[in-house]
Coordinates of C-alpha atoms in Angstrom, one line a residue:
X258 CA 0.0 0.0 0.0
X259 CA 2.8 2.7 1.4
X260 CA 4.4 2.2 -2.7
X261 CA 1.2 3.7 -4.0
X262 CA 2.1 7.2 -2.2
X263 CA 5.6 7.1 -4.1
X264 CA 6.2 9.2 -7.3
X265 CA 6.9 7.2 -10.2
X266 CA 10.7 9.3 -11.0
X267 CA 11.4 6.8 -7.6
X268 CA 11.3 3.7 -9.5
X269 CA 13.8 5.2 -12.1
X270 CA 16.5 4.6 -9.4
X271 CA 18.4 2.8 -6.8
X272 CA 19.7 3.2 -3.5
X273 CA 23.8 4.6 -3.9
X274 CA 25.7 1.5 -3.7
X275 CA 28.7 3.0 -1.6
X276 CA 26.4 4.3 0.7
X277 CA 24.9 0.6 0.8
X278 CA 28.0 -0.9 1.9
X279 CA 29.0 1.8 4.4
X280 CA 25.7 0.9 6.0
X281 CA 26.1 -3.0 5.5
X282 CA 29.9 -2.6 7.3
X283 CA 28.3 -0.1 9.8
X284 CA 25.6 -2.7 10.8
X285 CA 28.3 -6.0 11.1
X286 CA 30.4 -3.9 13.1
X287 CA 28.0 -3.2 15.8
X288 CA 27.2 -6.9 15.7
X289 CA 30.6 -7.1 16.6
X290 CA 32.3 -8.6 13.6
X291 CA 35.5 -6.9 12.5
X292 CA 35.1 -6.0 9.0
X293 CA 37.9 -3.8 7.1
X294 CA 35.9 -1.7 4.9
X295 CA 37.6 -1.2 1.6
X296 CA 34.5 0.4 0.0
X297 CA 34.2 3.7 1.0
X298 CA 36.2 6.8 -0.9
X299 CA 37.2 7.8 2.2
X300 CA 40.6 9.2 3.6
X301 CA 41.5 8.3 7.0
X302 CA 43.0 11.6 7.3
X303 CA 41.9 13.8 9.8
X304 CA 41.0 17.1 8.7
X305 CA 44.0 19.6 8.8
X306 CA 44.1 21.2 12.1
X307 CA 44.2 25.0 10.4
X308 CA 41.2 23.9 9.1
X309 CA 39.2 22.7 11.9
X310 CA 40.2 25.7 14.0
X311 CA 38.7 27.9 10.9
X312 CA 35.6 26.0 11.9
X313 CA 36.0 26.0 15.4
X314 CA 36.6 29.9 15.2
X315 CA 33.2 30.4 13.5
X316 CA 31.4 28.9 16.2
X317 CA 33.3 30.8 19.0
X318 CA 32.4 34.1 17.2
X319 CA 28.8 33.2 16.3
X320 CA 29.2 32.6 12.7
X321 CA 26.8 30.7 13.1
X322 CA 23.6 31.9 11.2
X323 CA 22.1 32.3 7.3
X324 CA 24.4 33.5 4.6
X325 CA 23.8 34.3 1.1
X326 CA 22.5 31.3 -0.8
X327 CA 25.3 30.8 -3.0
X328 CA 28.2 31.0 0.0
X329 CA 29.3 34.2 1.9
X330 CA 31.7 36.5 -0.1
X331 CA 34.6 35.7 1.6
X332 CA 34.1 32.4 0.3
X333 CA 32.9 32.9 -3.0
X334 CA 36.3 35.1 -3.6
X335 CA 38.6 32.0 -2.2
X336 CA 37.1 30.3 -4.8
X337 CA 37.3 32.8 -7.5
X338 CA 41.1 32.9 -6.4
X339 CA 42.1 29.3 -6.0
X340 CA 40.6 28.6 -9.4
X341 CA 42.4 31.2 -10.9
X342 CA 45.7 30.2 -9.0
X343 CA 45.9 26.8 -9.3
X344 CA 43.5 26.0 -12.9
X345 CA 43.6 29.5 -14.9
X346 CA 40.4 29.8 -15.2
X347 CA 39.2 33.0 -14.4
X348 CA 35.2 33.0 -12.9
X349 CA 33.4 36.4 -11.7
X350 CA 31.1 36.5 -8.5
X351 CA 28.4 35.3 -10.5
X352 CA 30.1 32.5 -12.2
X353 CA 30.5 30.7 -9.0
X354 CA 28.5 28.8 -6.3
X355 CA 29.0 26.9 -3.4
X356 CA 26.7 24.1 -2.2
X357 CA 26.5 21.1 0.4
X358 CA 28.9 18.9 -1.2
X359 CA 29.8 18.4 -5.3
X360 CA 27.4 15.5 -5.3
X361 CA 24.2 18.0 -4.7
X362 CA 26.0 20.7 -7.2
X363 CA 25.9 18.4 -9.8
X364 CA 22.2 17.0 -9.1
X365 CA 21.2 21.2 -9.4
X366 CA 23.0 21.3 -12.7
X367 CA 21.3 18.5 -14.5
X368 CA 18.1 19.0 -12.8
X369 CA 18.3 23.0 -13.4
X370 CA 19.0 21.5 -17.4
X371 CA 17.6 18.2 -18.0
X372 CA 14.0 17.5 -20.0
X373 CA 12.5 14.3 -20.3
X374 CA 14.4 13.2 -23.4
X375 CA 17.2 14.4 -22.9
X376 CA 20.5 12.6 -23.2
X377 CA 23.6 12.8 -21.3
X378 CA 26.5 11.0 -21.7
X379 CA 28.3 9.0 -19.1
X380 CA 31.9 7.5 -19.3
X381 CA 32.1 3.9 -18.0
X382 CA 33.1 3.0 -15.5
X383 CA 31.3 5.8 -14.0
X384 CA 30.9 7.1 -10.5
X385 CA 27.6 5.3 -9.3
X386 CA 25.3 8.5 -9.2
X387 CA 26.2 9.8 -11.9
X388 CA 23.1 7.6 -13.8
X389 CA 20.4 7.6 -11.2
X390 CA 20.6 11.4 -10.9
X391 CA 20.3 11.9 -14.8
X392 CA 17.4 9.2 -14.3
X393 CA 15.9 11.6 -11.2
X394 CA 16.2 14.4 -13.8
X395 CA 14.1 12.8 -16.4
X396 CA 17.0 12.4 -18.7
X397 CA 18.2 9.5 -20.2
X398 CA 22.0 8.1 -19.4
X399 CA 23.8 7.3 -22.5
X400 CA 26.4 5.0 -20.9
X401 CA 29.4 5.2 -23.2
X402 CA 32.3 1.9 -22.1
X403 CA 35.9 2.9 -21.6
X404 CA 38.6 0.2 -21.8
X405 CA 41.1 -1.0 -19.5
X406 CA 43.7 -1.0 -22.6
X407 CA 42.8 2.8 -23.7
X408 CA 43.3 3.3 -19.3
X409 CA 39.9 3.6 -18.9
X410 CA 39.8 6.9 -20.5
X411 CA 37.0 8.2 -23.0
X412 CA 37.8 8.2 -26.8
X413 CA 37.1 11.0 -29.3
X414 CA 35.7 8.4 -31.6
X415 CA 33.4 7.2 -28.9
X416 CA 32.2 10.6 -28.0
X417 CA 31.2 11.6 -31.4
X418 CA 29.6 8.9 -32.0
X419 CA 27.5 8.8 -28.6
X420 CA 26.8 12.7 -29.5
X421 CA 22.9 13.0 -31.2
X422 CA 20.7 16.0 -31.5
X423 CA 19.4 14.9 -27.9
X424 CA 23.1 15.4 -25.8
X425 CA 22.3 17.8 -23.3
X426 CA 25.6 16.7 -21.3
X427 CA 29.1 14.9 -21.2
X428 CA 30.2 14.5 -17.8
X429 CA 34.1 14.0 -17.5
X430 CA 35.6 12.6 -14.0
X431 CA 39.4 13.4 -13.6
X432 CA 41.1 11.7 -11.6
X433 CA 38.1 9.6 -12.4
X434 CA 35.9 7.4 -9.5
X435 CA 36.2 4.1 -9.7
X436 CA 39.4 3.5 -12.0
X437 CA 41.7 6.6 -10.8
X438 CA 42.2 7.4 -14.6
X439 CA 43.6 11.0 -15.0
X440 CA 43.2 12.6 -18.2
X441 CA 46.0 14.4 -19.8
X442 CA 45.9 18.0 -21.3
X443 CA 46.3 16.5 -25.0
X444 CA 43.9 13.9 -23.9
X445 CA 41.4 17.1 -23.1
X446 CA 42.4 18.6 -25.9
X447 CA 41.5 15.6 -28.3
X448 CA 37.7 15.5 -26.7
X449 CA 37.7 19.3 -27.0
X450 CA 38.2 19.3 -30.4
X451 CA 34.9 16.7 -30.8
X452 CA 33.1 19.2 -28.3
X453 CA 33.7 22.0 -30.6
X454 CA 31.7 21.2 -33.5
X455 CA 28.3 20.4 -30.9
X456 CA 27.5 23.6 -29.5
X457 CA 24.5 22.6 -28.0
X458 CA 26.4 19.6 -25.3
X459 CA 27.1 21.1 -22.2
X460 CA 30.1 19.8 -20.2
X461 CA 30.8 18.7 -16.6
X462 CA 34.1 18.4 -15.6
X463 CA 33.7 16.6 -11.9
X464 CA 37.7 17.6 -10.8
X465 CA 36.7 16.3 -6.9
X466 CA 39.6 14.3 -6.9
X467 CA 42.3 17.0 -8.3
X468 CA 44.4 16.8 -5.1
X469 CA 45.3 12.8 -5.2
X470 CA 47.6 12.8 -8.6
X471 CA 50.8 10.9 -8.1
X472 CA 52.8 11.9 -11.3
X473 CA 53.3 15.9 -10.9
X474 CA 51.4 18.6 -13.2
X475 CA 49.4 15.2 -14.8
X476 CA 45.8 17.2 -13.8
X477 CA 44.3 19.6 -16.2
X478 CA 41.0 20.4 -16.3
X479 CA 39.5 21.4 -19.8
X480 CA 37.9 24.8 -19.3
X481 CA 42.0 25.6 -18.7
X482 CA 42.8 23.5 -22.0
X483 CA 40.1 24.8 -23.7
X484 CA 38.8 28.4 -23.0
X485 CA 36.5 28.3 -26.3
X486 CA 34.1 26.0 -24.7
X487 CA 34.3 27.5 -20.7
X488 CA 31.2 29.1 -21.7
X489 CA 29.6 25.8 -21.6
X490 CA 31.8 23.8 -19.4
X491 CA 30.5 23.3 -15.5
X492 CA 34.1 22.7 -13.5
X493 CA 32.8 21.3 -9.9
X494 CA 35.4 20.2 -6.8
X495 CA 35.3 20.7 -3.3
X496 CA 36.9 19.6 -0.5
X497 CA 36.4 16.8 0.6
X498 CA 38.9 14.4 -0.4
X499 CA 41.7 16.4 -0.8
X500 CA 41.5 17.9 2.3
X501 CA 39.4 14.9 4.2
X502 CA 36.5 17.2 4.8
X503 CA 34.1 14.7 3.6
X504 CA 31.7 15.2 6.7
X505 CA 32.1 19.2 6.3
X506 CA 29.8 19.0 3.2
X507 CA 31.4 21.7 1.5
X508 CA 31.6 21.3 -2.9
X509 CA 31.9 24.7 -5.2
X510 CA 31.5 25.0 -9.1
X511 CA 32.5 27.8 -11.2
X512 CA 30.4 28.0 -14.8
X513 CA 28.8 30.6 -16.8
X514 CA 26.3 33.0 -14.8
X515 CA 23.1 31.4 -16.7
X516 CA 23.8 28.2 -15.4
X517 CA 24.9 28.9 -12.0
X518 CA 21.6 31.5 -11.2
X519 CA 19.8 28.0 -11.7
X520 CA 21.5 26.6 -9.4
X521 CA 21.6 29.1 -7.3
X522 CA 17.4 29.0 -7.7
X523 CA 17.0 24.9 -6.8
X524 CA 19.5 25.7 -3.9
X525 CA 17.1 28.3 -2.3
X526 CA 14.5 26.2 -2.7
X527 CA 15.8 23.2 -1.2
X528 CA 18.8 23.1 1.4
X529 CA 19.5 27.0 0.7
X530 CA 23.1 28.0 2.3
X531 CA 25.5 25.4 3.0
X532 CA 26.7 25.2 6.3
X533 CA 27.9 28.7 7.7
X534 CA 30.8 27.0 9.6
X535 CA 31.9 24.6 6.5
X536 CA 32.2 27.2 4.6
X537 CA 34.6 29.4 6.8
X538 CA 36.9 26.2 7.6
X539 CA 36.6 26.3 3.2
X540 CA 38.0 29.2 3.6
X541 CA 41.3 28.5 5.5
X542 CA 41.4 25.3 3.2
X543 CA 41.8 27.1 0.1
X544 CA 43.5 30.3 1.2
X545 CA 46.0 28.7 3.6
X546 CA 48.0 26.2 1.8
X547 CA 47.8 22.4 1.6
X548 CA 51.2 22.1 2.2
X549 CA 50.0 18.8 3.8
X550 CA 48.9 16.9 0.5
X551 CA 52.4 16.5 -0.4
X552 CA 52.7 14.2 3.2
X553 CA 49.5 12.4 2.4
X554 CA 50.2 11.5 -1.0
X555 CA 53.4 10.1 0.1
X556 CA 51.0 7.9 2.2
X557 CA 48.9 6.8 -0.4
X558 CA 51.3 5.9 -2.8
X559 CA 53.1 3.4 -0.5
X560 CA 49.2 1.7 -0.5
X561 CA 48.9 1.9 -3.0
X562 CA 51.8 0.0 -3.9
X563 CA 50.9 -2.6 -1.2
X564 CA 47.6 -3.0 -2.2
X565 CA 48.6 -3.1 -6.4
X566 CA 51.1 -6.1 -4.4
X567 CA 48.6 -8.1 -2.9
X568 CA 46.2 -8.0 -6.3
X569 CA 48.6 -8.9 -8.9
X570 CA 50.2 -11.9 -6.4
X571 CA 46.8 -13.6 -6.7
X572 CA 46.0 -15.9 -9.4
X573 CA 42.5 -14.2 -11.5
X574 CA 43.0 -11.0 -10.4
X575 CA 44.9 -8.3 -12.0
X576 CA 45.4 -3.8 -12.2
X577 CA 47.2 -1.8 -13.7
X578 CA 48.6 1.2 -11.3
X579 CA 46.4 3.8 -11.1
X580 CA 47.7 7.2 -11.8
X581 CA 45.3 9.1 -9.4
X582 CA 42.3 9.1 -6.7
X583 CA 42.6 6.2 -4.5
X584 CA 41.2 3.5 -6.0
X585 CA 42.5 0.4 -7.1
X586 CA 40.3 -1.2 -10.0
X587 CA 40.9 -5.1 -9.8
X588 CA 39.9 -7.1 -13.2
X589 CA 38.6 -10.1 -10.9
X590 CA 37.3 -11.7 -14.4
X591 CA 39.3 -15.1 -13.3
X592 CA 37.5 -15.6 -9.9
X593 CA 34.4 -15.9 -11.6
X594 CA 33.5 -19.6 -11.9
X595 CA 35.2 -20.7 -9.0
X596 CA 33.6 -22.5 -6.1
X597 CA 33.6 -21.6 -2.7
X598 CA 34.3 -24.1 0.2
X599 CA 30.4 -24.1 1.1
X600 CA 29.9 -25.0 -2.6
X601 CA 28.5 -21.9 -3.8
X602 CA 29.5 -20.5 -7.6
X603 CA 31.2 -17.2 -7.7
X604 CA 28.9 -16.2 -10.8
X605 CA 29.3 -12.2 -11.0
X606 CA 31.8 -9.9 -9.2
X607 CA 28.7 -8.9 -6.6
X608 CA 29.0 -12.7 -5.7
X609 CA 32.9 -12.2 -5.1
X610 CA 33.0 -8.6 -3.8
X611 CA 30.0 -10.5 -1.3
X612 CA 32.5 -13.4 -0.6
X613 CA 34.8 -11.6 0.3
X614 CA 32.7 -9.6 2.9
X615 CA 31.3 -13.0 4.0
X616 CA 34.7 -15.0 4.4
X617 CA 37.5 -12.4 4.5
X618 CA 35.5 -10.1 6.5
X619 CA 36.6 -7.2 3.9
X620 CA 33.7 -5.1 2.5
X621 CA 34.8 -3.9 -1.5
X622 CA 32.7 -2.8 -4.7
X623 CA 31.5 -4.5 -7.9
X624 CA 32.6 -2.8 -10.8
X625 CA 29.1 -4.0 -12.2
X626 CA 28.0 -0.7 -10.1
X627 CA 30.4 1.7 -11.4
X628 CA 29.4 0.2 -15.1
X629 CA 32.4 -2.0 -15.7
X630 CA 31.2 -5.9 -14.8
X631 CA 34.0 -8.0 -13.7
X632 CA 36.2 -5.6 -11.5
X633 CA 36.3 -4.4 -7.8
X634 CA 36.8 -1.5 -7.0
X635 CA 39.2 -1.4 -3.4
X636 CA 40.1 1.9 -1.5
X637 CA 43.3 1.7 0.0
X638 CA 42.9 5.0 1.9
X639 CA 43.0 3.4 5.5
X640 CA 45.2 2.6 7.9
X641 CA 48.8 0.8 7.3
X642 CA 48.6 -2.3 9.7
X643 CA 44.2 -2.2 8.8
X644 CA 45.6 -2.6 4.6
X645 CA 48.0 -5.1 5.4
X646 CA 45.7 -7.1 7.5
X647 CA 42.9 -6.5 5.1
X648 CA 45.4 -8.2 1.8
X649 CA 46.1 -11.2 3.9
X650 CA 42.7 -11.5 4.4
X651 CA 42.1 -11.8 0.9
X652 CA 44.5 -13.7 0.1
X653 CA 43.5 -16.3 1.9
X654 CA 39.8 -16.2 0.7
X655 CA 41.0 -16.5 -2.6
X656 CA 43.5 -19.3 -2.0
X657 CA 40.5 -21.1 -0.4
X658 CA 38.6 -20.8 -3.7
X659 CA 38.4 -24.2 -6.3

């Protein structure tokens, strides 16, 4: 009876995966089981301590009310400088917004842009709500498959070819969620010249991930590459995972003022101002240096190289290294088939991303939700002794299979 109340746009998605297995490894844990969660994009980081006395300071002086919709001035202008400063990409007042995260920045753009019709295309693999929120917009995901021998990187072929009359969008993710592809600027440029000759596609460059590179000057962003189409090019970050700010909520977008005064319209509407306090710690993130990244990414690259260890010492799985994010995206195309010790066939990579959880107590993600069946996707952002643990886990569960 309680599904007949529900709007029909709810049956044109799902529940967010990630957020599915945070809950599932939430819920074992306070049944007391020790699961190593490997499936949350997550750094285990604390928040820079500059940072949290920014927000800590706003409280103590009662910054603690209403701003302007869009984010106070003071933020707005760190925006306006750090994309200037660190992309060249020069944004007035109006050309920028801040929001409660990327995530809802990105739902405002399509929904502020997106007719029932409409196509947008999507990169796979893909990060997983990049379809259902097209879906929620009444749009219709054109889901265009990357390859692990091109490095998971869209094609200028493929675009034009996924490009009709009904593109409204091409959303680009660099460093990209699940795969930790990084496009290059001749890479850009190639898609670019494709993007040229379609005036009427619209571009989303999702740069969350900008911080976590591991080759130096490897990020570009293609409103910098390409200034002829920055009037049609939406450039969203935030802070959260390169400053581990994740539970500060705090995204921003720069874009032409059309596009933005949408957003700026669903936002009032909706949540209004993100929070006053997130917003000044944003502030000291963005002004004060992030002299820091260079220690973390020190981190994550000896992870990474312990976790890129432990999957290409098993026999069926297999990566290459990733160049950015913190991913590592495990073709586990040879574990499917094999039987379990209870007798049960590992048909899919959900039944060996669940095995895993179920024998190895070590919570990952099936590509098949990121678009790419036959992969898992593992975050190695935790922990040193947690990783190791978690890789001998795993290699046990897979020795175990037959």
């Amino acid at each position: 009876m309680s599904a007949d109340f529900l709007a029909p746009r709810l049956r044109r998605v799902r529940p967010s995966p990630t957020a599915a297995i945070s809950d599932q490894v939430r819920s074992l844990s306070a049944a007391g089981m020790d699961v190593i969660n490997l499936g949350e994009g997550e750094l285990d980081f604390d928040t820079p301590a500059h940072i949290k006395q920014a927000g800590i300071n706003a409280i103590v002086q009662g910054d603690t009310k209403y701003t302007a919709v869009a984010g106070t001035a003071a933020l707005k202008q760190a925006i306006i400088t750090k994309f200037n400063r660190e992309n060249q990409i020069g944004y007035r007042a109006d050309e920028v917004i801040a929001g409660s995260g990327a995530k809802q920045l990105i739902f405002n753009a399509l929904l502020a842009t997106v007719s029932s019709g409409d196509e947008v295309i999507i990169p796979a693999p893909y990060w997983v709500s990049y379809p259902d929120m097209v879906a929620l917009a009444e749009g219709e995901p054109v889901i265009v498959p990357c390859h692990e021998k091109h490095g998971w990187k869209l094609q200028p072929e493929d675009l034009a070819a996924a490009i009709t009359t009904k593109t409204r969008w091409v959303i680009l993710n660099s460093p990209n969620n699940p795969t930790g592809a990084v496009y290059s600027a001749a890479e850009l440029r190639a898609l670019a010249a494709v993007l040229r000759d379609h005036p009427h596609v619209l571009v989303m460059a999702d740069d969350i991930y900008e911080q976590i590179c591991f080759e130096p000057g490897i990020f570009a962003t293609l409103a910098d590459v390409e200034p002829r189409l920055k009037d049609r090019i939406l450039t969203v970050n935030g802070v959260s995972k390169g400053y581990s700010m994740t539970g500060w909520r705090l995204g921003y977008a720069g874009g032409p003022a059309w596009l933005i005064s949408a957003m700026q319209i669903l936002q009032s509407q909706s949540t209004s101002n993100p929070s006053s306090i997130s917003q000044a710690a944003t502030v000291a993130a963005l002004e004060q240096g992030s002299d820091f990244i260079s220690g973390w990414i020190e981190i994550l690259q000896r992870r990474r190289s312990v976790m890129m260890n432990c999957v290409n010492a098993i026999d069926g799985l297999s990566a290459d290294t990733p160049p950015g994010a913190f991913y590592v995206f495990a073709n586990c195309q040879g574990m499917l088939g094999k039987t379990t010790a209870s007798g049960e066939i590992l048909r899919t990579d959900e039944d060996f991303a669940a095995y895993l959880l179920k024998s190895a107590h070590v919570a990952t993600l099936q590509g098949s939700a990121f678009g790419a069946s036959g992969y898992l996707r593992i975050a190695y952002a935790i922990d040193d002794s947690r990783l190791q643990e978690a890789c001998e886990r795993i290699t046990r569960a897979c020795a175990e299979l037959r």
